[in-house]
Short mmCIF file of C-alpha atoms and ligand atoms in Angstrom, two decimals:
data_model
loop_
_atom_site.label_atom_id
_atom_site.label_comp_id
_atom_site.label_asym_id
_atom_site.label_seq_id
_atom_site.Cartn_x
_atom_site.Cartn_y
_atom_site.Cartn_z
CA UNK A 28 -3.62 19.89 -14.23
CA UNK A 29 -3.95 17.01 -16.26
CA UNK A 30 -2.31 13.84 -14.28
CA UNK A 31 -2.03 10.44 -15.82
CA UNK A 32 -1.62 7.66 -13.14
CA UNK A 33 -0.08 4.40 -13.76
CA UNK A 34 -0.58 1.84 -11.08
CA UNK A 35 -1.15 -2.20 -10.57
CA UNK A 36 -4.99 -1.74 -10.32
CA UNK A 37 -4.96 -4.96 -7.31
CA UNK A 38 -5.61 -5.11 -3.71
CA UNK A 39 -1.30 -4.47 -3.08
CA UNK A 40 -0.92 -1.00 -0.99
CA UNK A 41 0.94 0.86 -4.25
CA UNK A 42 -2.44 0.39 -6.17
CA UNK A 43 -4.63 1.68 -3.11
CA UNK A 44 -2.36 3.95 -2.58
CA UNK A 45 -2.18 5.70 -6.25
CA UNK A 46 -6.36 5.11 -6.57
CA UNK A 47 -6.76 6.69 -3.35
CA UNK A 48 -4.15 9.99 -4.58
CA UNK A 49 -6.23 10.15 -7.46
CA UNK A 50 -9.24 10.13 -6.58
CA UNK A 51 -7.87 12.83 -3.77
CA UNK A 52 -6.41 15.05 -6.56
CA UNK A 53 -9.87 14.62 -8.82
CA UNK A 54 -11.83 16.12 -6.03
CA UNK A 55 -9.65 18.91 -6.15
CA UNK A 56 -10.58 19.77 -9.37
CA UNK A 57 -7.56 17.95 -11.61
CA UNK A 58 -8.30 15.93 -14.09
CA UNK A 59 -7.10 12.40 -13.68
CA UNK A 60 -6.60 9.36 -16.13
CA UNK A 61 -5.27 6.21 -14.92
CA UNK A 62 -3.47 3.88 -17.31
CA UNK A 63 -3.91 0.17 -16.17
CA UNK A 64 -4.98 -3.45 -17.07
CA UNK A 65 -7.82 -3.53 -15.24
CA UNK A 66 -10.02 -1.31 -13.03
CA UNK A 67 -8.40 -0.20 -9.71
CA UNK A 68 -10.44 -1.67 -7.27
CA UNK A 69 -10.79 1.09 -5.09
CA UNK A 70 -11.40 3.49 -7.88
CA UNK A 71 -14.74 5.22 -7.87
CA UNK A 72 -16.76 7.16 -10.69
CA UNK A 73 -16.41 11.08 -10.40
CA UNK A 74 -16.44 13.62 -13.64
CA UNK A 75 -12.78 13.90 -13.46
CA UNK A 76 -11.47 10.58 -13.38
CA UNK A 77 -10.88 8.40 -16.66
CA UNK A 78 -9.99 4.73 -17.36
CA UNK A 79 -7.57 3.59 -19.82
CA UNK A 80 -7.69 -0.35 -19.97
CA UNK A 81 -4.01 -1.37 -21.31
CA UNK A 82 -5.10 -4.71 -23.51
CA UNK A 83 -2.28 -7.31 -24.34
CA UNK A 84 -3.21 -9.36 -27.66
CA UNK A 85 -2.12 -13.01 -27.39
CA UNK A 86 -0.22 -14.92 -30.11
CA UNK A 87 0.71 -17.98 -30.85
CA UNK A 88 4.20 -16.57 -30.72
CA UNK A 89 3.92 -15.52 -27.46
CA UNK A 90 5.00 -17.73 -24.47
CA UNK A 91 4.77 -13.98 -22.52
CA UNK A 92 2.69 -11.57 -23.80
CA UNK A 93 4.63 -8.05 -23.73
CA UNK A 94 2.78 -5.90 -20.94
CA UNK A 95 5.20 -3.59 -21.02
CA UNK A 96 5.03 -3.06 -24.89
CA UNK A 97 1.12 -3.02 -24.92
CA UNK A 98 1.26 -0.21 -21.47
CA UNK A 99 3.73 2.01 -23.13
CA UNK A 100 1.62 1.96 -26.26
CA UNK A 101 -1.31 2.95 -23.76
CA UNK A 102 0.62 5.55 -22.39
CA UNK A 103 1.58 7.46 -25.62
CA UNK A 104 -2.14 7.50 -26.78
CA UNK A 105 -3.57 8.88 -23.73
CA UNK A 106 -1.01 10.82 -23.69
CA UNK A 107 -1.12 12.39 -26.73
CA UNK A 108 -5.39 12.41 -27.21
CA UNK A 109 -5.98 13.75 -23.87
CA UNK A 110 -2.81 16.35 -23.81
CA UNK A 111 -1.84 15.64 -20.37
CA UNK A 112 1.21 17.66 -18.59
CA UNK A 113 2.69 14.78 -16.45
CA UNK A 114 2.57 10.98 -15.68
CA UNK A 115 3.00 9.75 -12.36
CA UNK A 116 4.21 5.95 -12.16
CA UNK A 117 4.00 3.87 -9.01
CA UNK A 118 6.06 0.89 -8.50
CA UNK A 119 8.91 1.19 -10.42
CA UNK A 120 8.78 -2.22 -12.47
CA UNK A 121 7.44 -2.19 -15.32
CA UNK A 122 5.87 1.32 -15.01
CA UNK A 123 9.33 3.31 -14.77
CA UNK A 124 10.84 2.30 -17.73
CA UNK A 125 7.95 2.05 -19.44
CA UNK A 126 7.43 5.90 -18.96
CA UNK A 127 11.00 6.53 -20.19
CA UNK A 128 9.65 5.16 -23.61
CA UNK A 129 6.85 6.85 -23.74
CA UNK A 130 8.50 10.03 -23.37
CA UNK A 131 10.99 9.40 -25.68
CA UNK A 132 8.15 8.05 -28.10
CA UNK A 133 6.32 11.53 -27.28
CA UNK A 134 9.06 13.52 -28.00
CA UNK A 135 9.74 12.56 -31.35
CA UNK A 136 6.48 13.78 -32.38
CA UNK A 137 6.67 17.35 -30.23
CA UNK A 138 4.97 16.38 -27.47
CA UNK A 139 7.24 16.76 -24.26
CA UNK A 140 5.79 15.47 -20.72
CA UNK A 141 7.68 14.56 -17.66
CA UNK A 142 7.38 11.20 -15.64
CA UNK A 143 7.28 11.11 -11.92
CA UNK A 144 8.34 7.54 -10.23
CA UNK A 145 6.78 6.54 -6.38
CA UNK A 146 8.91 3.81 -5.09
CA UNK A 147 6.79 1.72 -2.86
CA UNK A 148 7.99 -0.79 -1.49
CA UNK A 149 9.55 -4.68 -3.03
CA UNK A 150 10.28 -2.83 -6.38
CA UNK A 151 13.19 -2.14 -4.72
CA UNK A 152 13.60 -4.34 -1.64
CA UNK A 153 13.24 -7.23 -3.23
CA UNK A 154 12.33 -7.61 -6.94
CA UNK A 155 13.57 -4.69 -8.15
CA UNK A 156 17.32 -5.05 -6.63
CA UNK A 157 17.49 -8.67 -8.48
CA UNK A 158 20.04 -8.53 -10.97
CA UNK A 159 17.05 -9.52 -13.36
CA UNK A 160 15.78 -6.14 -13.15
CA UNK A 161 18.36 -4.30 -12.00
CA UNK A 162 19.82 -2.18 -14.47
CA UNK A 163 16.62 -1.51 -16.26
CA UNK A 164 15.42 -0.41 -12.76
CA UNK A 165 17.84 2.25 -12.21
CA UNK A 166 18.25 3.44 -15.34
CA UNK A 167 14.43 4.63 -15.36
CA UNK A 168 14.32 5.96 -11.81
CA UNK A 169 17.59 7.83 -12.46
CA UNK A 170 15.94 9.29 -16.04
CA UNK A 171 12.58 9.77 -13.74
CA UNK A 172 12.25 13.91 -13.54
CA UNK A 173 11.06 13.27 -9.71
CA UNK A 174 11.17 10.32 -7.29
CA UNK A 175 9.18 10.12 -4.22
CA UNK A 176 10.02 6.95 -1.51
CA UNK A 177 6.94 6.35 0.75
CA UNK A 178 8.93 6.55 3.75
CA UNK A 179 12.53 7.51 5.25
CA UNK A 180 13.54 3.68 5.27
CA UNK A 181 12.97 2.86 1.27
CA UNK A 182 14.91 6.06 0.47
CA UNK A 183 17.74 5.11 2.14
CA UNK A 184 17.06 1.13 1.19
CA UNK A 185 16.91 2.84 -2.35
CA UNK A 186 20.36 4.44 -1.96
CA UNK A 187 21.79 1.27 -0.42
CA UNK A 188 21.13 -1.12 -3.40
CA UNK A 189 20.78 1.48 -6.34
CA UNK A 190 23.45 3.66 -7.94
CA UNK A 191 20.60 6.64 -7.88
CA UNK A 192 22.40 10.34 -8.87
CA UNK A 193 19.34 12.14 -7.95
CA UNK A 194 17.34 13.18 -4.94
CA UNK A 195 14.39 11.07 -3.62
CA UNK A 196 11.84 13.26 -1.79
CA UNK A 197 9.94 11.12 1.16
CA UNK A 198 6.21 11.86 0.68
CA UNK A 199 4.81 9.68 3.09
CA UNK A 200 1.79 7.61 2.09
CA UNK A 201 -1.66 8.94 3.53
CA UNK A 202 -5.30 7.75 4.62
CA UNK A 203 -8.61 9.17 4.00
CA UNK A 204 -9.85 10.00 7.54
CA UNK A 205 -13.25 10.97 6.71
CA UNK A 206 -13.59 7.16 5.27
CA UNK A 207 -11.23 5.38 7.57
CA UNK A 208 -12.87 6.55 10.68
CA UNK A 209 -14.53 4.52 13.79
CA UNK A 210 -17.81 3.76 13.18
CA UNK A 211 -20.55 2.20 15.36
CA UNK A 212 -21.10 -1.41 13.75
CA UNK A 213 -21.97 -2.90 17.18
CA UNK A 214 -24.66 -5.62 15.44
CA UNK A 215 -21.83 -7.02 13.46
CA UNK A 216 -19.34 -7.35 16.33
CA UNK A 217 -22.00 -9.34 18.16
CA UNK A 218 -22.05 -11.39 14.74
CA UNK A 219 -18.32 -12.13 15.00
CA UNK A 220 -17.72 -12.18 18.83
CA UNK A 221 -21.12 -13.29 20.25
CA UNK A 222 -19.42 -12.96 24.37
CA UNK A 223 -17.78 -9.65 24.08
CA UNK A 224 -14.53 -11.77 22.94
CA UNK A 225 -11.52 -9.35 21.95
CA UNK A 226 -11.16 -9.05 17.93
CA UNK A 227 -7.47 -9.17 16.43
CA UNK A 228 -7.11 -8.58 12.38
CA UNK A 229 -4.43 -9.04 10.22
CA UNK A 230 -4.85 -7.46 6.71
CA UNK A 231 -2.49 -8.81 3.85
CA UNK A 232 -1.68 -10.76 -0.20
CA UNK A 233 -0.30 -13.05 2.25
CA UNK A 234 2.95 -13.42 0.36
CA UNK A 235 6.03 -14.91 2.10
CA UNK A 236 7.40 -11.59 3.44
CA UNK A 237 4.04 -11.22 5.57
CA UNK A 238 5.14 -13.78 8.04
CA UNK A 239 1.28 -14.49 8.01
CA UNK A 240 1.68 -17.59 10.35
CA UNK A 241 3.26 -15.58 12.93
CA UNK A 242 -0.25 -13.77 13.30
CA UNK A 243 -1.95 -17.38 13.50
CA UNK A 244 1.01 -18.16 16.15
CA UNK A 245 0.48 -14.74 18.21
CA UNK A 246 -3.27 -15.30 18.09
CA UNK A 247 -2.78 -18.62 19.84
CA UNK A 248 -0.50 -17.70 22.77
CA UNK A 249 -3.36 -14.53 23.56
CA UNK A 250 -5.93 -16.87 22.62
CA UNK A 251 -4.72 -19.31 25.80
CA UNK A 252 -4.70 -16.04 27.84
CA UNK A 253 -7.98 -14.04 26.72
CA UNK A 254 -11.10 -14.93 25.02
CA UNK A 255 -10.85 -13.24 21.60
CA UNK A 256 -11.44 -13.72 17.63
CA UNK A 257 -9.11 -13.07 14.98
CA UNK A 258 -10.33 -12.28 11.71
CA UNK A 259 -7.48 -13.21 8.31
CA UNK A 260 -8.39 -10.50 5.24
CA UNK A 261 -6.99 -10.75 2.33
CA UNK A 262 -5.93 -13.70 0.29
CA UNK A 263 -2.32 -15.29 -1.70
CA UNK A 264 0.27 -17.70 -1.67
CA UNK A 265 0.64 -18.39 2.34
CA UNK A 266 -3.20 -18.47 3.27
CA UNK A 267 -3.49 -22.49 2.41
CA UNK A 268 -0.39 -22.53 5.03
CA UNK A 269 -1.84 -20.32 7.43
CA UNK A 270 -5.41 -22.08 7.30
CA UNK A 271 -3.53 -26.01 7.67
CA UNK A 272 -1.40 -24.30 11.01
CA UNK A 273 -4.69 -22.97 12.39
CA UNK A 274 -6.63 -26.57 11.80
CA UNK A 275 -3.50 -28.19 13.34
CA UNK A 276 -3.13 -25.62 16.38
CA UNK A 277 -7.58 -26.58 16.85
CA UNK A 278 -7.99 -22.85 16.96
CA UNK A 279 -10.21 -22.78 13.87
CA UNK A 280 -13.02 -22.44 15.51
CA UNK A 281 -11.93 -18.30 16.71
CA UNK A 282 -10.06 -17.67 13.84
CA UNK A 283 -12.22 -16.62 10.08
CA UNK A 284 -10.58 -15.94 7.20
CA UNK A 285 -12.92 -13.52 5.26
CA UNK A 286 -10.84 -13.01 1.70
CA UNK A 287 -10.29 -10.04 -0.24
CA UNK A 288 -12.87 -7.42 1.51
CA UNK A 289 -13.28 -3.58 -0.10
CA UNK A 290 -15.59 -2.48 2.70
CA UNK A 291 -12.35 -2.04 5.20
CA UNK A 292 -13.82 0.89 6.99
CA UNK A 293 -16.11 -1.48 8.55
CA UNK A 294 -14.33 -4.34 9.47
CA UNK A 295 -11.78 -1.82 11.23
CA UNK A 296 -14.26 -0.76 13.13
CA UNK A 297 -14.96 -3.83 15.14
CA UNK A 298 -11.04 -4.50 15.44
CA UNK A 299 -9.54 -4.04 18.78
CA UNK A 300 -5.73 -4.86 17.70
CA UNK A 301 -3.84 -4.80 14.42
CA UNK A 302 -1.18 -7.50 13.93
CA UNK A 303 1.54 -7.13 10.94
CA UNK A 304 4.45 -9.19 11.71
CA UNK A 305 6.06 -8.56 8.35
CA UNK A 306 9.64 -9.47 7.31
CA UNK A 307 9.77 -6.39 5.48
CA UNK A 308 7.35 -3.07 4.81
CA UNK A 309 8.33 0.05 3.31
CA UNK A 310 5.59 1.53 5.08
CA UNK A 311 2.73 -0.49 6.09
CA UNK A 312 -0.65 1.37 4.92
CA UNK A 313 -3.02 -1.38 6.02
CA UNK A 314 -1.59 -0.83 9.59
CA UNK A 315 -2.15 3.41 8.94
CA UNK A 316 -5.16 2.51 7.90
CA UNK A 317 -6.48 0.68 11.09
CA UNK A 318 -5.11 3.28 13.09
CA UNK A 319 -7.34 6.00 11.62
CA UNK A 320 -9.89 3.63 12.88
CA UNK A 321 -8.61 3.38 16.14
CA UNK A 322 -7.20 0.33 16.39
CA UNK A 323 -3.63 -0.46 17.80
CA UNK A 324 -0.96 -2.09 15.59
CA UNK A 325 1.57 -5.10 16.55
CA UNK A 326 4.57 -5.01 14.34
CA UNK A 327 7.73 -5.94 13.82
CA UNK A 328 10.01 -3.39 13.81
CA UNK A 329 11.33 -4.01 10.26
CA UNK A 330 11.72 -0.75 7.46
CA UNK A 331 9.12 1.66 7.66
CA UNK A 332 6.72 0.30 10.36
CA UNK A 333 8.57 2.42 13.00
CA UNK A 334 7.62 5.84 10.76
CA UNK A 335 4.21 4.98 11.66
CA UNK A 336 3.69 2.43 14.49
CA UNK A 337 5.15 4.21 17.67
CA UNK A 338 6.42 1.94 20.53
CA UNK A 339 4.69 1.84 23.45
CA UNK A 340 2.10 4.83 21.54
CA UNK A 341 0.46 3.62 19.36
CA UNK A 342 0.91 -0.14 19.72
CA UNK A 343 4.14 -1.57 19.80
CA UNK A 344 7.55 -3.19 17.45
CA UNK A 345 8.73 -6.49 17.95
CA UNK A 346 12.17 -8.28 15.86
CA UNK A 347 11.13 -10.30 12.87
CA UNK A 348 9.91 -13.74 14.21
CA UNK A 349 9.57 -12.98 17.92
CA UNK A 350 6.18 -14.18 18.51
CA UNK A 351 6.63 -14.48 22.25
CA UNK A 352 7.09 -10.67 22.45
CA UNK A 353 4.33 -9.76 20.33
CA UNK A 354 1.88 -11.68 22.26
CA UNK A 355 3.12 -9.98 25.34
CA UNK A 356 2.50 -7.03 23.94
CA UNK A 357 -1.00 -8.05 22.28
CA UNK A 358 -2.03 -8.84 25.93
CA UNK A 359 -0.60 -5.59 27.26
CA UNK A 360 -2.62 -3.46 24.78
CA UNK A 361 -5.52 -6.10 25.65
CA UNK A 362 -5.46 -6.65 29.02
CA UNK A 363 -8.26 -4.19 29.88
CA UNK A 364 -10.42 -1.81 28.79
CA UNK A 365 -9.38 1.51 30.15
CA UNK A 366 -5.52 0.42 28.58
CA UNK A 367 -6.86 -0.61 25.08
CA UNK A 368 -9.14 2.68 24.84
CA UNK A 369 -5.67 4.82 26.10
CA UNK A 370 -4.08 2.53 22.88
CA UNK A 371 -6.55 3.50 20.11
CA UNK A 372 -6.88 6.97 21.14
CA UNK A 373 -3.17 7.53 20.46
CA UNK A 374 -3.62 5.28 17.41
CA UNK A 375 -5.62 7.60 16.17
CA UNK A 376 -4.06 10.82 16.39
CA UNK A 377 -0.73 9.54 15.29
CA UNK A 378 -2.78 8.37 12.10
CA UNK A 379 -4.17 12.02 11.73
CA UNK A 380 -0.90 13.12 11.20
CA UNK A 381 -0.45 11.28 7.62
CA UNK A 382 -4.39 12.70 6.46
CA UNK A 383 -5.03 13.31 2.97
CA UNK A 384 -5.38 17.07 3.58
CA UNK A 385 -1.83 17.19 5.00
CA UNK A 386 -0.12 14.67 2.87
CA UNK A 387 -1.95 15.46 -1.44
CA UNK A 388 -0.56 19.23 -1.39
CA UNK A 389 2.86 17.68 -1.26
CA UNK A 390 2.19 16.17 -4.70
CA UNK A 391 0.70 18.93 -5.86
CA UNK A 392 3.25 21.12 -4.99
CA UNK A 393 5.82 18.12 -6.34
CA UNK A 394 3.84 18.55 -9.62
CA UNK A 395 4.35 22.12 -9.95
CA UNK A 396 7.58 22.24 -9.15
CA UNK A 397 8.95 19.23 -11.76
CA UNK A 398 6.67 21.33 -14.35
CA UNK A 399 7.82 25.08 -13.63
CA UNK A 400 11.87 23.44 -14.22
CA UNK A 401 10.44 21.07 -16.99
CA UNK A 402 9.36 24.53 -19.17
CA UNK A 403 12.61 26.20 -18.15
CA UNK A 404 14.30 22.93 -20.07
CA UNK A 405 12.24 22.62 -23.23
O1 GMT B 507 5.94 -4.16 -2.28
C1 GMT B 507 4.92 -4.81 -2.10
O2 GMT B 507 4.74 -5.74 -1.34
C2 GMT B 507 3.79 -4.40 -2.88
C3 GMT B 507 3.44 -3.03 -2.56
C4 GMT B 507 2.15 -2.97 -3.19
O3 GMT B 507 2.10 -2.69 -4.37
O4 GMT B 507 1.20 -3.31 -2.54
O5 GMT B 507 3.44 -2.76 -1.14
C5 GMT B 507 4.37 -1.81 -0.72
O6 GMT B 507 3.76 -0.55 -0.90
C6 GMT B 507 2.78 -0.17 0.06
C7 GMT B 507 2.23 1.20 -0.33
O7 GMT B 507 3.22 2.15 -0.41
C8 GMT B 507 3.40 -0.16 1.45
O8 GMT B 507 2.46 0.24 2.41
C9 GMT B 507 3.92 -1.57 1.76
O9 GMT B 507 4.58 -1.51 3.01
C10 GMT B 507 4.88 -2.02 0.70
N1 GMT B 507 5.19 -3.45 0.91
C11 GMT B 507 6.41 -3.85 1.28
O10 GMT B 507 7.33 -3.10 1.44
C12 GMT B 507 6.55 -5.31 1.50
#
């Protein structure tokens, strides 16, 4: 099959997410060609995979350079050189609608192709459902030949705030296990906790729905309690908050914030407990992802995180803001060794269950189908 993917190429979980499905369905023996402004940054070099860089001229004119104009433009070349047979679109804004216009661009000249929207996350929860956006939103996912939510929660959050006439098949999102995977990187604990000192991690864009100084907050009520690091990955709006709370709290000194990081695998792997104390997550693939290492997840117990982060399993879900809970719970999983190996054990074979393997035939089969009743149509 030829698959065009169109994804924000950034560090955000709906660009991992559609590099990582790509890449999955390359190795399979598709051909893939993703449509974005800029290189994914997970996206490595293999025969099958191709790179479409959407460029937006500047004018003058031009107080906001139309994106949306130059990606649909994109899409209806690659479209057309390359012959592809469908486009997949994650995160509905702008990519939805402009998909609709491709097609309908396409069409005109013979050329029919379907579009498949993945919702992922605040393209509906929170930007999408502005009235802004809103009817430009629905109108694409409704015209959308297939719509996937990345968990049980964003369907029905999709439902909730959307008039949507069609059905939304869950395909939950997935992790490569042979790359997320515990690995021995014992010299580079030592590095980071010289006294055997317990390691949290948060991983985030620290944007406001994060809650990222809850983690800083947590931190300090286990800190008090046992001796232990925390390491801040990532990078946005809230870390100049989070990084003035940790100077004021004098906890600076066990607490690194390391940036955006692409070796993840490795970092996980020194990580004794996962902390995402997020308003609101669809789904929560940084916290999947730690768990296919093996570590534990904190969370609150907001949208999707209870899909993947099973009470009193494989960590445990705390109300939005109750930091007094999930530091309980932080020194529950941490209290000793024999309770925080029983932790990541169960961590990771929960995490097993959302594996590539098991999760990219769903697509594929999605694909099929949409294509089979697509020919039956035209
Ligand atoms: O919605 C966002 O915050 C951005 C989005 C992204 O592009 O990174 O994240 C969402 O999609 C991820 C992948 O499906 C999910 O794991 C995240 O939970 C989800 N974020 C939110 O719902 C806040």
């Amino acid at each position: 099959m030829k698959i065009g993917i169109v994804c924000y190429p950034t560090f955000g979980g709906s660009g991992v997410l559609a590099t990582e499905l790509g890449m999955a369905l390359s190795a399979k023996g598709h051909e893939v060609h993703f449509i974005t402004y800029q290189q994914p940054v997970r996206l490595h070099f293999h025969p099958n995979i191709y790179y479409h860089e959407v460029t937006v001229p500047t004018y003058p004119l031009f107080d906001f350079p139309p994106y949306e104009t130059a990606l649909t433009s994109t899409m209806v070349n690659v479209i057309m050189n390359n012959n592809l047979d469908l486009l997949h679109v994650h995160y509905a804004i702008p990519h939805a609608s402009a998909a609709y216009f491709a097609k309908h661009i396409l069409k005109k000249t013979g050329k029919d192709i379907p579009y498949i929207t993945t919702l992922h996350g605040t393209d509906i929860t929170l930007v999408g459902k502005d009235q802004t956006y809103a009817p430009v939103v629905t109108f694409s996912i409704n015209e959308s030949d297939a719509i996937t939510a990345v968990s049980d929660n964003l369907k029905e959050e999709t439902y909730k705030y959307f008039k949507i006439e069609k059905d939304i098949q869950v395909i939950p999102n997935f992790v490569d296990t042979e790359r997320f995977q515990h690995s021995n990187k014992e010299h580079f604990k030592k590095m980071l906790a010289p006294n055997g000192e317990r390691i949290m991690a948060h991983v985030s864009n620290f944007r406001k729905v994060k809650r990222v100084e809850d983690v800083i907050r947590v931190f300090e009520r286990v800190h008090e309690k046992i001796p232990s690091k925390l390491l801040m990955i990532g990078d946005g709006p809230e870390r100049q908050n989070a990084e003035e709370l940790c100077r004021s709290l004098s906890i600076c000194n066990d607490i690194r914030f390391l940036g955006k990081q692409e070796q993840m695998d490795e970092i996980l792997s020194i990580t004794d407990l996962f902390v995402l104390p997020s308003q609101y997550e669809s789904f929560g693939l940084s916290a999947l992802e730690a768990m296919a290492c093996g570590v534990p997840v904190i969370s609150t117990n907001a949208g999707g995180l209870p899909e993947i982060n099973v009470h009193g399993k494989t960590g445990f879900l705390s109300e939005v803001g109750d930091i007094l809970d999930m530091s309980q719970h932080a020194l529950e999983i941490l209290k000793d060794d024999k309770t925080l190996k029983h932790f990541k054990e169960q961590a990771l074979e929960h995490a097993r269950g959302f594996s590539k393997q098991r999760i990219i035939p769903m697509y594929e089969a999605l694909y099929n189908k949409v294509l089979e009743e697509y020919k039956s149509l035209v």
